[in-house]
Amino acid sequence: MHNLTLSLRRYFFVLMLVVSGAAAAQTPVTVVEYYNKNIAAYFLTGRLAEQASLDGIGDFQRTGVTFVATSATGANAPLDGVCRYRIDVPGSPFSSHFYGLTADCALIASLKLPNFSSEGFDFAVETPAAGVCPASSPVPIYRALRSLTPVDVPNHRYSVSLSAYQEMLTRGWIGEGAVFCARSATPATP
């Protein structure tokens, strides 16, 4: 009987490790959008320490846009990691950022672009199939690009509503469609 009790304890201990590991892999992450008024550029981050730093810098203001993703650490299918690349703008003190799925980032890495620096994975999301998000992550995240101009740095904006995305397109940004799917989102504050 003593051996059976010990075996059961070990089994439940291992089961608790497996369950807690699975839960850790699915840790929610709140991704926050910022706007830098000095360079008229948007920036996202799911990194808490970075959010705390940006909240203390006057040039960066929260727009009110947030969405819920999952921690990239230990995320499993159907989640796909979202990596972040810093893009240094030649001849400028400013940089921009690109967020992409694993396949996007593998392509960027293979091109060995000198002004692109990997900053690792920021969070994980589900991906749309033919532009439609699954029920488990029903909110499409749309990506639009503003190209480099003599007065603007290149910038991507990730919109959590179709109307915000369409507004970016009317401003002349290039639409890239729904690229991520989030569990939930909060639109910009007026």
mmCIF file of C-alpha atoms in Angstrom, residues 11-190:
data_model
loop_
_atom_site.group_PDB
_atom_site.id
_atom_site.type_symbol
_atom_site.label_atom_id
_atom_site.label_comp_id
_atom_site.label_asym_id
_atom_site.label_seq_id
_atom_site.Cartn_x
_atom_site.Cartn_y
_atom_site.Cartn_z
ATOM 1 C CA TYR A 11 1.949 10.619 -10.706
ATOM 2 C CA PHE A 12 0.031 13.644 -9.377
ATOM 3 C CA PHE A 13 3.259 15.633 -8.967
ATOM 4 C CA VAL A 14 4.196 14.949 -12.606
ATOM 5 C CA LEU A 15 0.631 15.722 -13.705
ATOM 6 C CA MET A 16 0.765 19.064 -11.838
ATOM 7 C CA LEU A 17 4.054 19.915 -13.586
ATOM 8 C CA VAL A 18 2.569 19.122 -16.984
ATOM 9 C CA VAL A 19 -0.610 21.102 -16.307
ATOM 10 C CA SER A 20 1.274 24.103 -14.874
ATOM 11 C CA GLY A 21 3.657 24.014 -17.843
ATOM 12 C CA ALA A 22 0.718 24.041 -20.263
ATOM 13 C CA ALA A 23 -0.842 26.933 -18.359
ATOM 14 C CA ALA A 24 2.417 28.888 -18.441
ATOM 15 C CA ALA A 25 2.614 28.373 -22.192
ATOM 16 C CA GLN A 26 -0.772 30.034 -22.551
ATOM 17 C CA THR A 27 -0.074 33.100 -20.379
ATOM 18 C CA PRO A 28 -2.029 36.113 -21.664
ATOM 19 C CA VAL A 29 -0.051 39.183 -22.730
ATOM 20 C CA THR A 30 -1.563 42.622 -23.148
ATOM 21 C CA VAL A 31 -0.046 44.288 -26.203
ATOM 22 C CA VAL A 32 -0.143 48.090 -25.962
ATOM 23 C CA GLU A 33 0.020 50.643 -28.786
ATOM 24 C CA TYR A 34 1.955 53.905 -28.365
ATOM 25 C CA TYR A 35 2.192 56.991 -30.530
ATOM 26 C CA ASN A 36 5.381 59.049 -30.749
ATOM 27 C CA LYS A 37 4.251 62.584 -31.496
ATOM 28 C CA ASN A 38 7.742 63.816 -32.472
ATOM 29 C CA ILE A 39 8.042 61.438 -35.422
ATOM 30 C CA ALA A 40 4.327 60.731 -35.963
ATOM 31 C CA ALA A 41 4.886 56.981 -35.572
ATOM 32 C CA TYR A 42 3.108 54.090 -33.874
ATOM 33 C CA PHE A 43 4.800 51.411 -31.778
ATOM 34 C CA LEU A 44 3.538 48.180 -30.173
ATOM 35 C CA THR A 45 4.896 46.208 -27.281
ATOM 36 C CA GLY A 46 3.792 43.250 -25.240
ATOM 37 C CA ARG A 47 6.812 43.623 -22.930
ATOM 38 C CA LEU A 48 5.822 44.877 -19.470
ATOM 39 C CA ALA A 49 9.205 46.444 -18.647
ATOM 40 C CA GLU A 50 9.188 48.284 -21.960
ATOM 41 C CA GLN A 51 5.634 49.505 -21.352
ATOM 42 C CA ALA A 52 6.706 50.873 -17.965
ATOM 43 C CA SER A 53 9.663 52.668 -19.566
ATOM 44 C CA LEU A 54 7.591 54.158 -22.379
ATOM 45 C CA ASP A 55 4.932 55.335 -19.928
ATOM 46 C CA GLY A 56 7.649 57.524 -18.401
ATOM 47 C CA ILE A 57 8.777 59.105 -21.683
ATOM 48 C CA GLY A 58 6.814 62.191 -22.708
ATOM 49 C CA ASP A 59 7.284 61.611 -26.446
ATOM 50 C CA PHE A 60 5.345 58.326 -26.242
ATOM 51 C CA GLN A 61 1.641 58.308 -25.452
ATOM 52 C CA ARG A 62 -0.684 55.337 -25.133
ATOM 53 C CA THR A 63 -3.373 55.497 -27.816
ATOM 54 C CA GLY A 64 -5.780 53.343 -25.812
ATOM 55 C CA VAL A 65 -5.403 50.468 -28.296
ATOM 56 C CA THR A 66 -4.591 47.156 -26.660
ATOM 57 C CA PHE A 67 -5.080 43.544 -27.625
ATOM 58 C CA VAL A 68 -4.679 40.267 -25.805
ATOM 59 C CA ALA A 69 -2.163 37.810 -27.205
ATOM 60 C CA THR A 70 -0.194 35.001 -25.535
ATOM 61 C CA SER A 71 3.334 34.845 -24.216
ATOM 62 C CA ALA A 72 5.695 33.668 -26.956
ATOM 63 C CA THR A 73 7.616 31.598 -24.418
ATOM 64 C CA GLY A 74 6.373 28.045 -24.678
ATOM 65 C CA ALA A 75 3.463 28.866 -26.988
ATOM 66 C CA ASN A 76 2.243 25.859 -28.978
ATOM 67 C CA ALA A 77 0.142 25.397 -32.110
ATOM 68 C CA PRO A 78 -2.201 26.840 -33.204
ATOM 69 C CA LEU A 79 -0.278 29.863 -31.865
ATOM 70 C CA ASP A 80 2.506 31.384 -33.945
ATOM 71 C CA GLY A 81 5.244 33.522 -32.437
ATOM 72 C CA VAL A 82 5.387 37.175 -33.449
ATOM 73 C CA CYS A 83 8.910 38.438 -33.752
ATOM 74 C CA ARG A 84 10.004 42.038 -33.773
ATOM 75 C CA TYR A 85 12.611 43.666 -35.985
ATOM 76 C CA ARG A 86 14.018 47.136 -35.441
ATOM 77 C CA ILE A 87 14.576 48.889 -38.758
ATOM 78 C CA ASP A 88 17.226 51.604 -38.701
ATOM 79 C CA VAL A 89 16.434 54.371 -41.166
ATOM 80 C CA PRO A 90 19.602 55.238 -43.136
ATOM 81 C CA GLY A 91 20.717 58.828 -42.596
ATOM 82 C CA SER A 92 18.264 59.324 -39.732
ATOM 83 C CA PRO A 93 18.444 59.027 -35.938
ATOM 84 C CA PHE A 94 15.034 57.312 -36.010
ATOM 85 C CA SER A 95 14.048 53.688 -36.326
ATOM 86 C CA SER A 96 10.872 51.771 -37.026
ATOM 87 C CA HIS A 97 9.658 48.307 -36.072
ATOM 88 C CA PHE A 98 8.131 45.381 -37.913
ATOM 89 C CA TYR A 99 6.140 42.598 -36.263
ATOM 90 C CA GLY A 100 5.688 39.393 -38.207
ATOM 91 C CA LEU A 101 4.887 35.731 -37.903
ATOM 92 C CA THR A 102 7.602 33.085 -37.815
ATOM 93 C CA ALA A 103 7.617 32.687 -41.628
ATOM 94 C CA ASP A 104 7.912 36.475 -42.143
ATOM 95 C CA CYS A 105 10.850 36.643 -39.779
ATOM 96 C CA ALA A 106 12.596 33.651 -41.351
ATOM 97 C CA LEU A 107 12.366 35.444 -44.700
ATOM 98 C CA ILE A 108 13.771 38.679 -43.248
ATOM 99 C CA ALA A 109 16.605 36.774 -41.551
ATOM 100 C CA SER A 110 17.479 34.992 -44.813
ATOM 101 C CA LEU A 111 17.793 38.334 -46.643
ATOM 102 C CA LYS A 112 20.440 39.542 -44.158
ATOM 103 C CA LEU A 113 19.311 43.161 -44.468
ATOM 104 C CA PRO A 114 21.928 45.362 -42.789
ATOM 105 C CA ASN A 115 19.435 47.806 -41.280
ATOM 106 C CA PHE A 116 17.142 45.103 -39.791
ATOM 107 C CA SER A 117 17.959 43.890 -36.254
ATOM 108 C CA SER A 118 16.029 41.075 -34.607
ATOM 109 C CA GLU A 119 14.656 41.921 -31.172
ATOM 110 C CA GLY A 120 13.283 38.417 -30.558
ATOM 111 C CA PHE A 121 9.726 37.241 -30.125
ATOM 112 C CA ASP A 122 7.318 39.678 -28.484
ATOM 113 C CA PHE A 123 4.148 37.569 -28.173
ATOM 114 C CA ALA A 124 2.197 34.779 -29.907
ATOM 115 C CA VAL A 125 -1.121 34.868 -31.773
ATOM 116 C CA GLU A 126 -3.364 32.774 -33.937
ATOM 117 C CA THR A 127 -3.383 33.550 -37.639
ATOM 118 C CA PRO A 128 -6.281 34.295 -39.969
ATOM 119 C CA ALA A 129 -7.265 31.765 -42.623
ATOM 120 C CA ALA A 130 -8.345 33.574 -45.803
ATOM 121 C CA GLY A 131 -8.700 36.762 -43.730
ATOM 122 C CA VAL A 132 -10.973 35.153 -41.113
ATOM 123 C CA CYS A 133 -9.950 34.679 -37.478
ATOM 124 C CA PRO A 134 -10.876 31.548 -35.493
ATOM 125 C CA ALA A 135 -13.476 31.653 -32.699
ATOM 126 C CA SER A 136 -10.734 31.246 -30.067
ATOM 127 C CA SER A 137 -9.095 34.525 -31.242
ATOM 128 C CA PRO A 138 -11.900 36.379 -33.045
ATOM 129 C CA VAL A 139 -10.360 39.873 -33.364
ATOM 130 C CA PRO A 140 -8.420 40.542 -36.588
ATOM 131 C CA ILE A 141 -5.344 42.745 -36.254
ATOM 132 C CA TYR A 142 -4.792 44.675 -39.485
ATOM 133 C CA ARG A 143 -1.377 45.932 -40.624
ATOM 134 C CA ALA A 144 -0.804 49.078 -42.705
ATOM 135 C CA LEU A 145 2.505 50.556 -43.871
ATOM 136 C CA ARG A 146 3.549 54.158 -44.320
ATOM 137 C CA SER A 147 6.565 54.214 -46.634
ATOM 138 C CA LEU A 148 9.628 56.357 -46.104
ATOM 139 C CA THR A 149 9.162 59.889 -47.422
ATOM 140 C CA PRO A 150 11.271 63.050 -47.086
ATOM 141 C CA VAL A 151 9.152 64.009 -44.046
ATOM 142 C CA ASP A 152 8.042 60.634 -42.618
ATOM 143 C CA VAL A 153 9.901 57.645 -41.237
ATOM 144 C CA PRO A 154 8.555 54.285 -42.402
ATOM 145 C CA ASN A 155 6.048 52.912 -39.942
ATOM 146 C CA HIS A 156 3.633 50.015 -39.542
ATOM 147 C CA ARG A 157 0.384 50.454 -37.676
ATOM 148 C CA TYR A 158 -1.533 47.497 -36.312
ATOM 149 C CA SER A 159 -5.252 48.332 -36.064
ATOM 150 C CA VAL A 160 -7.763 46.387 -33.981
ATOM 151 C CA SER A 161 -10.807 47.516 -35.958
ATOM 152 C CA LEU A 162 -11.655 47.616 -39.629
ATOM 153 C CA SER A 163 -12.670 51.279 -39.387
ATOM 154 C CA ALA A 164 -9.287 52.308 -37.887
ATOM 155 C CA TYR A 165 -7.524 50.294 -40.587
ATOM 156 C CA GLN A 166 -9.586 51.949 -43.333
ATOM 157 C CA GLU A 167 -8.767 55.366 -41.850
ATOM 158 C CA MET A 168 -5.049 54.586 -42.248
ATOM 159 C CA LEU A 169 -5.667 53.646 -45.887
ATOM 160 C CA THR A 170 -7.438 56.968 -46.530
ATOM 161 C CA ARG A 171 -4.323 58.687 -45.150
ATOM 162 C CA GLY A 172 -2.294 56.979 -47.884
ATOM 163 C CA TRP A 173 -0.909 54.049 -45.916
ATOM 164 C CA ILE A 174 -0.527 50.735 -47.798
ATOM 165 C CA GLY A 175 -2.931 48.058 -46.575
ATOM 166 C CA GLU A 176 -1.572 44.599 -45.755
ATOM 167 C CA GLY A 177 -4.840 43.149 -44.440
ATOM 168 C CA ALA A 178 -5.494 41.043 -41.362
ATOM 169 C CA VAL A 179 -2.181 39.547 -40.227
ATOM 170 C CA PHE A 180 -2.866 38.411 -36.638
ATOM 171 C CA CYS A 181 -5.821 37.301 -34.558
ATOM 172 C CA ALA A 182 -6.269 38.389 -30.941
ATOM 173 C CA ARG A 183 -8.395 37.026 -28.114
ATOM 174 C CA SER A 184 -9.841 40.469 -27.429
ATOM 175 C CA ALA A 185 -9.026 44.128 -28.091
ATOM 176 C CA THR A 186 -9.695 47.667 -26.972
ATOM 177 C CA PRO A 187 -9.930 50.360 -29.680
ATOM 178 C CA ALA A 188 -8.301 53.799 -29.463
ATOM 179 C CA THR A 189 -9.647 56.287 -26.992
ATOM 180 C CA PRO A 190 -11.169 59.442 -28.482
#
